[in-house]
Amino acid sequence: MSTQGRKGNTRQRIQDVALGLFSEQGYEKTSLREIAEKLEVTKAALYYHFKTKEDIVISLFQDLSRPIDELIVWAEEQPRSLETKREVIRRYSEALRSAGPFFRFLQENQAAVRDLSIGEGFKERMLTLFGLLNEPESELTDQVRCITALFSMHAGMFAMQNVKGDPEEKRKAILEVATELVTAANPPSRRPARPDSAQTASP
Amino acid sequence: MSTQGRKGNTRQRIQDVALGLFSEQGYEKTSLREIAEKLEVTKAALYYHFKTKEDIVISLFQDLSRPIDELIVWAEEQPRSLETKREVIRRYSEALRSAGPFFRFLQENQAAVRDLSIGEGFKERMLTLFGLLNEPESELTDQVRCITALFSMHAGMFAMQNVKGDPEEKRKAILEVATELVTAANPPSRRPARPDSAQTASP
Amino acid sequence: MSTQGRKGNTRQRIQDVALGLFSEQGYEKTSLREIAEKLEVTKAALYYHFKTKEDIVISLFQDLSRPIDELIVWAEEQPRSLETKREVIRRYSEALRSAGPFFRFLQENQAAVRDLSIGEGFKERMLTLFGLLNEPESELTDQVRCITALFSMHAGMFAMQNVKGDPEEKRKAILEVATELVTAANPPSRRPARPDSAQTASP
Amino acid sequence: MSTQGRKGNTRQRIQDVALGLFSEQGYEKTSLREIAEKLEVTKAALYYHFKTKEDIVISLFQDLSRPIDELIVWAEEQPRSLETKREVIRRYSEALRSAGPFFRFLQENQAAVRDLSIGEGFKERMLTLFGLLNEPESELTDQVRCITALFSMHAGMFAMQNVKGDPEEKRKAILEVATELVTAANPPSRRPARPDSAQTASP
DNA sequence: AATGAATGAGTATTCATTCAT
DNA sequence: GATGAATGAATACTCATTCAT
């Protein structure tokens, strides 16, 4: 009974352990032997559940990027307003909270993951998100603001580990800054009429 | 002509080729065989110049992080004013421009580099820089702003590869946003009350 | 036929071949490639059975030093008489007969084996054996006699390869000399007085 | 001046350092790089003085086995008496004292040295010495005694490191035992008439 | 659902040696 | 009398993967 609950959920356990090790040590540095040992099964057992090492990452990606896919789907049927954009940011922040380790893994292993098949998948999703926040003809600085908003949410999570404070508080602070950036990137001039605004004069 | 100028500069050539491959393919995926082949020397020749693979990275780090060390030294003897902070950002942006590929490499291979001896060195430098921009008792959001400013300059460089435009223009845009963030992170209320001045008052 | 009987005994076959090569050519000069080739398996197969090259030696040591361990255990529960000591020598000679090549290997590769983990194990066993033969307060020459008795049994085996004659005869001759040495090292004066016995009379 | 006396004696210094390392760590485990580093010269400098690594050992052998060669020459022109044999043993013991580390090296690296060209040279000298002590038609046990006498002098030196006591005292003890063995190996029955001898009782 | 045994291709690293200067 | 730069061949070891059972 020492290893109870070990019935039929091996696949899941592999994913858990693999994600743990991948994000702790990196993808290349984590060997299947290591994963197998930690699970107290043989390497061959992993191959019963996953065709290749890459397959494990793919399965993680599919499972963990679902919230983001849903976010994209949702956003695409909303009006393209500042409000929507802010909501995208908010929801994205929440999605990251649950899929934290996986995104840390992606962030820290970009080079390793680049030519795995999900490399593209990830990049594509990021670009789609970017497209949801950014107006194509916007100024360069505004584009930077949007990208920064997105990235700060990834990076922030672990870049702020040295900063003391409650993780949830930090997340909120990050969210606030990201929201500001997106707001600034979508100046009123571009938004449906706002009579008083200064800052512009575009016809 | 193919092997001209091969005198005494082998060490340098190794560094160049290695940096190229490391940042293209990742640290772990780049083998010494590959580097040697590209240089048309034997693996053993690499070992004449560098004690280990890690040593190559270390040497790159030492060479390329000098501008940043200098920046830190400079900043530490400046008054702790907003102006200084803005200048730090500006100079950092320039430092990154020349050491671009190396910082891309560091960013994309964090997992791989983490337990190389430079892992710590890099983290430390980042924290020092952060300390230069951020006031310790500042609010969480302001801290986030500072971190984001820093990170956006790293990430920006290659996250904006899909955005069209002149690289130098992009760098300026990134710099602008980062400067804004730092400015916002240092609200006037926190700066030594200065009724009349134009930001001076240092004895 | 060439690959018959190759089922489950690979580990054993590795040990056999390795011991053969180690004692023929020396530990350092024997590469895993060589062992693998002789066995017609890949190097990786060796690593399936043994974690390192050293591990092969360790396993040999454990298997082959068992008779000696048993001898030590046995001797320790015997009375500390001359008779026991003679029996120790006799049994040791027999133990060496079966583990001959391995002890030759140890003897001829002392430098190489010194900082392998068994180096200590071997030395320790020798010291224990020495302690079984020698009385701690005995004279220096008697101590030399005991050590010589022990060593002559190791060295003898292969130092006498140039001497013609049946190996078993040689072993008996070596045993005889070693027994003499131990007997001489334990003069009657030191042994618990035995009034009636012969064997005494030394002034 | 810190490295004074470094003029023209490099060859000698190489030999010293090499012998030190060879006998400490073993022949195979000692690399030319190591020797060069300890001498603070380059590997290439070693090659100015010695054609190969083996050449260093050969030169050591030639220098250090001279006393033994002289001993052999001397012995060969003496009468083949017990007295001569005892003197051979005595002189050999003295020769070993000065060439201690080298003989330790030979003893502990037999496997490594076996197919170096000196391997034969050493073996040959040992056989010659053996021939000087042993009578060809003598009994097997007597042959063993002679071999043991010889070996005990080699082995004794470092096998007795754990035994406490003055090294010179130890050497004398070893010498005494070896002399005894040689004496016993040359029983009166074989020696020029000795009327009274008994010494035996074997049926 | 999983294991035991093995492989092929690769890795970083080390070594004795060479040679033009 | 020695160095700087390099090489060719080797070494121990690791990894993802396969497959019969």
PDB file of N, CA and C in Angstrom, chain D residues 17-86:
ATOM      1  N   VAL D  17      61.150  14.085 -10.507  1.00  0.00           N
ATOM      2  CA  VAL D  17      59.700  14.305 -10.414  1.00  0.00           C
ATOM      3  C   VAL D  17      58.944  13.112 -10.958  1.00  0.00           C
ATOM      4  N   ALA D  18      59.405  12.597 -12.092  1.00  0.00           N
ATOM      5  CA  ALA D  18      58.714  11.465 -12.707  1.00  0.00           C
ATOM      6  C   ALA D  18      58.705  10.276 -11.755  1.00  0.00           C
ATOM      7  N   LEU D  19      59.844   9.961 -11.207  1.00  0.00           N
ATOM      8  CA  LEU D  19      59.889   8.819 -10.293  1.00  0.00           C
ATOM      9  C   LEU D  19      58.940   9.032  -9.119  1.00  0.00           C
ATOM     10  N   GLY D  20      58.958  10.252  -8.607  1.00  0.00           N
ATOM     11  CA  GLY D  20      58.050  10.546  -7.493  1.00  0.00           C
ATOM     12  C   GLY D  20      56.609  10.264  -7.872  1.00  0.00           C
ATOM     13  N   LEU D  21      56.188  10.801  -9.007  1.00  0.00           N
ATOM     14  CA  LEU D  21      54.796  10.629  -9.403  1.00  0.00           C
ATOM     15  C   LEU D  21      54.491   9.187  -9.790  1.00  0.00           C
ATOM     16  N   PHE D  22      55.388   8.584 -10.536  1.00  0.00           N
ATOM     17  CA  PHE D  22      55.159   7.203 -10.944  1.00  0.00           C
ATOM     18  C   PHE D  22      54.938   6.312  -9.723  1.00  0.00           C
ATOM     19  N   SER D  23      55.747   6.511  -8.710  1.00  0.00           N
ATOM     20  CA  SER D  23      55.631   5.566  -7.599  1.00  0.00           C
ATOM     21  C   SER D  23      54.498   5.951  -6.651  1.00  0.00           C
ATOM     22  N   GLU D  24      54.092   7.192  -6.728  1.00  0.00           N
ATOM     23  CA  GLU D  24      52.948   7.622  -5.914  1.00  0.00           C
ATOM     24  C   GLU D  24      51.628   7.191  -6.534  1.00  0.00           C
ATOM     25  N   GLN D  25      51.514   7.492  -7.831  1.00  0.00           N
ATOM     26  CA  GLN D  25      50.213   7.329  -8.485  1.00  0.00           C
ATOM     27  C   GLN D  25      50.167   6.180  -9.462  1.00  0.00           C
ATOM     28  N   GLY D  26      51.323   5.657  -9.820  1.00  0.00           N
ATOM     29  CA  GLY D  26      51.338   4.633 -10.850  1.00  0.00           C
ATOM     30  C   GLY D  26      51.746   5.206 -12.197  1.00  0.00           C
ATOM     31  N   TYR D  27      52.270   4.334 -13.031  1.00  0.00           N
ATOM     32  CA  TYR D  27      52.823   4.763 -14.311  1.00  0.00           C
ATOM     33  C   TYR D  27      51.738   5.268 -15.247  1.00  0.00           C
ATOM     34  N   GLU D  28      50.695   4.497 -15.410  1.00  0.00           N
ATOM     35  CA  GLU D  28      49.652   4.868 -16.364  1.00  0.00           C
ATOM     36  C   GLU D  28      48.891   6.097 -15.919  1.00  0.00           C
ATOM     37  N   LYS D  29      48.762   6.215 -14.633  1.00  0.00           N
ATOM     38  CA  LYS D  29      47.958   7.320 -14.123  1.00  0.00           C
ATOM     39  C   LYS D  29      48.720   8.636 -14.095  1.00  0.00           C
ATOM     40  N   THR D  30      50.013   8.565 -14.323  1.00  0.00           N
ATOM     41  CA  THR D  30      50.805   9.788 -14.325  1.00  0.00           C
ATOM     42  C   THR D  30      50.991  10.263 -15.759  1.00  0.00           C
ATOM     43  N   SER D  31      50.506  11.428 -16.066  1.00  0.00           N
ATOM     44  CA  SER D  31      50.624  11.925 -17.433  1.00  0.00           C
ATOM     45  C   SER D  31      51.818  12.869 -17.537  1.00  0.00           C
ATOM     46  N   LEU D  32      52.288  12.994 -18.739  1.00  0.00           N
ATOM     47  CA  LEU D  32      53.399  13.904 -18.967  1.00  0.00           C
ATOM     48  C   LEU D  32      53.000  15.337 -18.625  1.00  0.00           C
ATOM     49  N   ARG D  33      51.767  15.657 -18.855  1.00  0.00           N
ATOM     50  CA  ARG D  33      51.283  16.982 -18.483  1.00  0.00           C
ATOM     51  C   ARG D  33      51.535  17.235 -17.005  1.00  0.00           C
ATOM     52  N   GLU D  34      51.202  16.234 -16.207  1.00  0.00           N
ATOM     53  CA  GLU D  34      51.369  16.361 -14.768  1.00  0.00           C
ATOM     54  C   GLU D  34      52.841  16.607 -14.408  1.00  0.00           C
ATOM     55  N   ILE D  35      53.695  15.807 -14.985  1.00  0.00           N
ATOM     56  CA  ILE D  35      55.123  15.965 -14.719  1.00  0.00           C
ATOM     57  C   ILE D  35      55.577  17.356 -15.122  1.00  0.00           C
ATOM     58  N   ALA D  36      55.172  17.751 -16.314  1.00  0.00           N
ATOM     59  CA  ALA D  36      55.587  19.060 -16.825  1.00  0.00           C
ATOM     60  C   ALA D  36      55.092  20.176 -15.908  1.00  0.00           C
ATOM     61  N   GLU D  37      53.841  20.060 -15.496  1.00  0.00           N
ATOM     62  CA  GLU D  37      53.288  21.107 -14.633  1.00  0.00           C
ATOM     63  C   GLU D  37      54.068  21.217 -13.320  1.00  0.00           C
ATOM     64  N   LYS D  38      54.356  20.067 -12.751  1.00  0.00           N
ATOM     65  CA  LYS D  38      55.073  20.081 -11.480  1.00  0.00           C
ATOM     66  C   LYS D  38      56.456  20.724 -11.630  1.00  0.00           C
ATOM     67  N   LEU D  39      57.019  20.598 -12.817  1.00  0.00           N
ATOM     68  CA  LEU D  39      58.341  21.170 -13.066  1.00  0.00           C
ATOM     69  C   LEU D  39      58.255  22.599 -13.577  1.00  0.00           C
ATOM     70  N   GLU D  40      57.048  23.027 -13.850  1.00  0.00           N
ATOM     71  CA  GLU D  40      56.836  24.332 -14.464  1.00  0.00           C
ATOM     72  C   GLU D  40      57.590  24.500 -15.780  1.00  0.00           C
ATOM     73  N   VAL D  41      57.511  23.455 -16.572  1.00  0.00           N
ATOM     74  CA  VAL D  41      57.963  23.572 -17.960  1.00  0.00           C
ATOM     75  C   VAL D  41      56.827  23.031 -18.840  1.00  0.00           C
ATOM     76  N   THR D  42      57.008  23.065 -20.138  1.00  0.00           N
ATOM     77  CA  THR D  42      55.980  22.520 -21.018  1.00  0.00           C
ATOM     78  C   THR D  42      56.256  21.056 -21.315  1.00  0.00           C
ATOM     79  N   LYS D  43      55.220  20.395 -21.756  1.00  0.00           N
ATOM     80  CA  LYS D  43      55.378  18.997 -22.148  1.00  0.00           C
ATOM     81  C   LYS D  43      56.477  18.869 -23.193  1.00  0.00           C
ATOM     82  N   ALA D  44      56.469  19.798 -24.117  1.00  0.00           N
ATOM     83  CA  ALA D  44      57.452  19.724 -25.198  1.00  0.00           C
ATOM     84  C   ALA D  44      58.867  19.700 -24.649  1.00  0.00           C
ATOM     85  N   ALA D  45      59.069  20.346 -23.528  1.00  0.00           N
ATOM     86  CA  ALA D  45      60.407  20.357 -22.934  1.00  0.00           C
ATOM     87  C   ALA D  45      60.829  18.950 -22.530  1.00  0.00           C
ATOM     88  N   LEU D  46      59.891  18.187 -22.046  1.00  0.00           N
ATOM     89  CA  LEU D  46      60.213  16.806 -21.696  1.00  0.00           C
ATOM     90  C   LEU D  46      60.733  16.063 -22.920  1.00  0.00           C
ATOM     91  N   TYR D  47      60.112  16.366 -24.042  1.00  0.00           N
ATOM     92  CA  TYR D  47      60.495  15.658 -25.254  1.00  0.00           C
ATOM     93  C   TYR D  47      61.852  16.096 -25.785  1.00  0.00           C
ATOM     94  N   TYR D  48      62.307  17.212 -25.301  1.00  0.00           N
ATOM     95  CA  TYR D  48      63.667  17.587 -25.663  1.00  0.00           C
ATOM     96  C   TYR D  48      64.648  16.646 -24.962  1.00  0.00           C
ATOM     97  N   HIS D  49      64.290  16.232 -23.777  1.00  0.00           N
ATOM     98  CA  HIS D  49      65.209  15.420 -22.984  1.00  0.00           C
ATOM     99  C   HIS D  49      64.993  13.918 -23.129  1.00  0.00           C
ATOM    100  N   PHE D  50      63.759  13.535 -23.397  1.00  0.00           N
ATOM    101  CA  PHE D  50      63.459  12.100 -23.518  1.00  0.00           C
ATOM    102  C   PHE D  50      62.580  11.860 -24.740  1.00  0.00           C
ATOM    103  N   LYS D  51      62.921  10.832 -25.470  1.00  0.00           N
ATOM    104  CA  LYS D  51      62.190  10.585 -26.714  1.00  0.00           C
ATOM    105  C   LYS D  51      60.734  10.218 -26.470  1.00  0.00           C
ATOM    106  N   THR D  52      60.485   9.462 -25.424  1.00  0.00           N
ATOM    107  CA  THR D  52      59.111   9.048 -25.128  1.00  0.00           C
ATOM    108  C   THR D  52      58.926   8.956 -23.610  1.00  0.00           C
ATOM    109  N   LYS D  53      57.697   8.690 -23.241  1.00  0.00           N
ATOM    110  CA  LYS D  53      57.412   8.501 -21.820  1.00  0.00           C
ATOM    111  C   LYS D  53      58.172   7.274 -21.313  1.00  0.00           C
ATOM    112  N   GLU D  54      58.121   6.240 -22.104  1.00  0.00           N
ATOM    113  CA  GLU D  54      58.829   5.015 -21.730  1.00  0.00           C
ATOM    114  C   GLU D  54      60.312   5.292 -21.499  1.00  0.00           C
ATOM    115  N   ASP D  55      60.836   6.177 -22.319  1.00  0.00           N
ATOM    116  CA  ASP D  55      62.250   6.521 -22.202  1.00  0.00           C
ATOM    117  C   ASP D  55      62.610   7.040 -20.816  1.00  0.00           C
ATOM    118  N   ILE D  56      61.705   7.726 -20.201  1.00  0.00           N
ATOM    119  CA  ILE D  56      61.978   8.233 -18.852  1.00  0.00           C
ATOM    120  C   ILE D  56      62.163   7.054 -17.905  1.00  0.00           C
ATOM    121  N   VAL D  57      61.248   6.110 -18.019  1.00  0.00           N
ATOM    122  CA  VAL D  57      61.357   4.935 -17.155  1.00  0.00           C
ATOM    123  C   VAL D  57      62.658   4.190 -17.441  1.00  0.00           C
ATOM    124  N   ILE D  58      62.965   4.050 -18.706  1.00  0.00           N
ATOM    125  CA  ILE D  58      64.190   3.341 -19.059  1.00  0.00           C
ATOM    126  C   ILE D  58      65.402   4.014 -18.424  1.00  0.00           C
ATOM    127  N   SER D  59      65.436   5.327 -18.508  1.00  0.00           N
ATOM    128  CA  SER D  59      66.589   6.031 -17.954  1.00  0.00           C
ATOM    129  C   SER D  59      66.664   5.828 -16.440  1.00  0.00           C
ATOM    130  N   LEU D  60      65.495   5.824 -15.797  1.00  0.00           N
ATOM    131  CA  LEU D  60      65.476   5.575 -14.355  1.00  0.00           C
ATOM    132  C   LEU D  60      66.019   4.183 -14.069  1.00  0.00           C
ATOM    133  N   PHE D  61      65.557   3.264 -14.867  1.00  0.00           N
ATOM    134  CA  PHE D  61      65.966   1.881 -14.672  1.00  0.00           C
ATOM    135  C   PHE D  61      67.477   1.748 -14.810  1.00  0.00           C
ATOM    136  N   GLN D  62      67.993   2.367 -15.863  1.00  0.00           N
ATOM    137  CA  GLN D  62      69.435   2.260 -16.081  1.00  0.00           C
ATOM    138  C   GLN D  62      70.217   2.857 -14.913  1.00  0.00           C
ATOM    139  N   ASP D  63      69.798   4.029 -14.494  1.00  0.00           N
ATOM    140  CA  ASP D  63      70.508   4.670 -13.393  1.00  0.00           C
ATOM    141  C   ASP D  63      70.389   3.867 -12.104  1.00  0.00           C
ATOM    142  N   LEU D  64      69.180   3.425 -11.820  1.00  0.00           N
ATOM    143  CA  LEU D  64      68.950   2.864 -10.500  1.00  0.00           C
ATOM    144  C   LEU D  64      69.275   1.386 -10.382  1.00  0.00           C
ATOM    145  N   SER D  65      69.400   0.718 -11.505  1.00  0.00           N
ATOM    146  CA  SER D  65      69.695  -0.708 -11.374  1.00  0.00           C
ATOM    147  C   SER D  65      71.203  -0.956 -11.448  1.00  0.00           C
ATOM    148  N   ARG D  66      71.962   0.115 -11.588  1.00  0.00           N
ATOM    149  CA  ARG D  66      73.409  -0.056 -11.635  1.00  0.00           C
ATOM    150  C   ARG D  66      73.944  -0.770 -10.379  1.00  0.00           C
ATOM    151  N   PRO D  67      73.551  -0.323  -9.180  1.00  0.00           N
ATOM    152  CA  PRO D  67      74.055  -1.022  -7.991  1.00  0.00           C
ATOM    153  C   PRO D  67      73.793  -2.519  -8.051  1.00  0.00           C
ATOM    154  N   ILE D  68      72.667  -2.871  -8.618  1.00  0.00           N
ATOM    155  CA  ILE D  68      72.334  -4.290  -8.686  1.00  0.00           C
ATOM    156  C   ILE D  68      73.186  -4.991  -9.739  1.00  0.00           C
ATOM    157  N   ASP D  69      73.409  -4.303 -10.828  1.00  0.00           N
ATOM    158  CA  ASP D  69      74.303  -4.875 -11.836  1.00  0.00           C
ATOM    159  C   ASP D  69      75.675  -5.111 -11.228  1.00  0.00           C
ATOM    160  N   GLU D  70      76.128  -4.116 -10.487  1.00  0.00           N
ATOM    161  CA  GLU D  70      77.439  -4.255  -9.850  1.00  0.00           C
ATOM    162  C   GLU D  70      77.448  -5.429  -8.872  1.00  0.00           C
ATOM    163  N   LEU D  71      76.358  -5.543  -8.138  1.00  0.00           N
ATOM    164  CA  LEU D  71      76.247  -6.652  -7.202  1.00  0.00           C
ATOM    165  C   LEU D  71      76.368  -7.981  -7.940  1.00  0.00           C
ATOM    166  N   ILE D  72      75.688  -8.056  -9.075  1.00  0.00           N
ATOM    167  CA  ILE D  72      75.730  -9.304  -9.847  1.00  0.00           C
ATOM    168  C   ILE D  72      77.144  -9.592 -10.335  1.00  0.00           C
ATOM    169  N   VAL D  73      77.752  -8.558 -10.875  1.00  0.00           N
ATOM    170  CA  VAL D  73      79.131  -8.735 -11.357  1.00  0.00           C
ATOM    171  C   VAL D  73      80.023  -9.242 -10.230  1.00  0.00           C
ATOM    172  N   TRP D  74      79.924  -8.568  -9.096  1.00  0.00           N
ATOM    173  CA  TRP D  74      80.738  -8.958  -7.942  1.00  0.00           C
ATOM    174  C   TRP D  74      80.501 -10.421  -7.561  1.00  0.00           C
ATOM    175  N   ALA D  75      79.189 -10.736  -7.455  1.00  0.00           N
ATOM    176  CA  ALA D  75      78.838 -12.077  -6.975  1.00  0.00           C
ATOM    177  C   ALA D  75      79.358 -13.153  -7.913  1.00  0.00           C
ATOM    178  N   GLU D  76      79.327 -12.827  -9.194  1.00  0.00           N
ATOM    179  CA  GLU D  76      79.715 -13.856 -10.157  1.00  0.00           C
ATOM    180  C   GLU D  76      81.187 -14.225 -10.082  1.00  0.00           C
ATOM    181  N   GLU D  77      81.993 -13.347  -9.500  1.00  0.00           N
ATOM    182  CA  GLU D  77      83.397 -13.709  -9.383  1.00  0.00           C
ATOM    183  C   GLU D  77      83.770 -14.203  -7.981  1.00  0.00           C
ATOM    184  N   GLN D  78      82.739 -14.410  -7.179  1.00  0.00           N
ATOM    185  CA  GLN D  78      82.994 -14.966  -5.849  1.00  0.00           C
ATOM    186  C   GLN D  78      82.788 -16.477  -5.889  1.00  0.00           C
ATOM    187  N   PRO D  79      83.333 -17.173  -4.905  1.00  0.00           N
ATOM    188  CA  PRO D  79      83.025 -18.613  -4.806  1.00  0.00           C
ATOM    189  C   PRO D  79      81.542 -18.786  -4.462  1.00  0.00           C
ATOM    190  N   ARG D  80      80.986 -19.855  -4.922  1.00  0.00           N
ATOM    191  CA  ARG D  80      79.543 -20.082  -4.756  1.00  0.00           C
ATOM    192  C   ARG D  80      79.213 -20.636  -3.381  1.00  0.00           C
ATOM    193  N   SER D  81      79.622 -19.958  -2.363  1.00  0.00           N
ATOM    194  CA  SER D  81      79.444 -20.479  -1.001  1.00  0.00           C
ATOM    195  C   SER D  81      78.245 -19.848  -0.312  1.00  0.00           C
ATOM    196  N   LEU D  82      77.860 -20.457   0.787  1.00  0.00           N
ATOM    197  CA  LEU D  82      76.774 -19.886   1.593  1.00  0.00           C
ATOM    198  C   LEU D  82      77.125 -18.466   1.986  1.00  0.00           C
ATOM    199  N   GLU D  83      78.393 -18.307   2.361  1.00  0.00           N
ATOM    200  CA  GLU D  83      78.826 -16.988   2.801  1.00  0.00           C
ATOM    201  C   GLU D  83      78.583 -15.942   1.718  1.00  0.00           C
ATOM    202  N   THR D  84      78.932 -16.282   0.504  1.00  0.00           N
ATOM    203  CA  THR D  84      78.698 -15.368  -0.617  1.00  0.00           C
ATOM    204  C   THR D  84      77.219 -15.042  -0.729  1.00  0.00           C
ATOM    205  N   LYS D  85      76.414 -16.062  -0.652  1.00  0.00           N
ATOM    206  CA  LYS D  85      74.963 -15.852  -0.794  1.00  0.00           C
ATOM    207  C   LYS D  85      74.437 -14.893   0.268  1.00  0.00           C
ATOM    208  N   ARG D  86      74.917 -15.129   1.493  1.00  0.00           N
ATOM    209  CA  ARG D  86      74.495 -14.222   2.566  1.00  0.00           C
ATOM    210  C   ARG D  86      74.924 -12.789   2.276  1.00  0.00           C
TER     211      ARG D  86
END
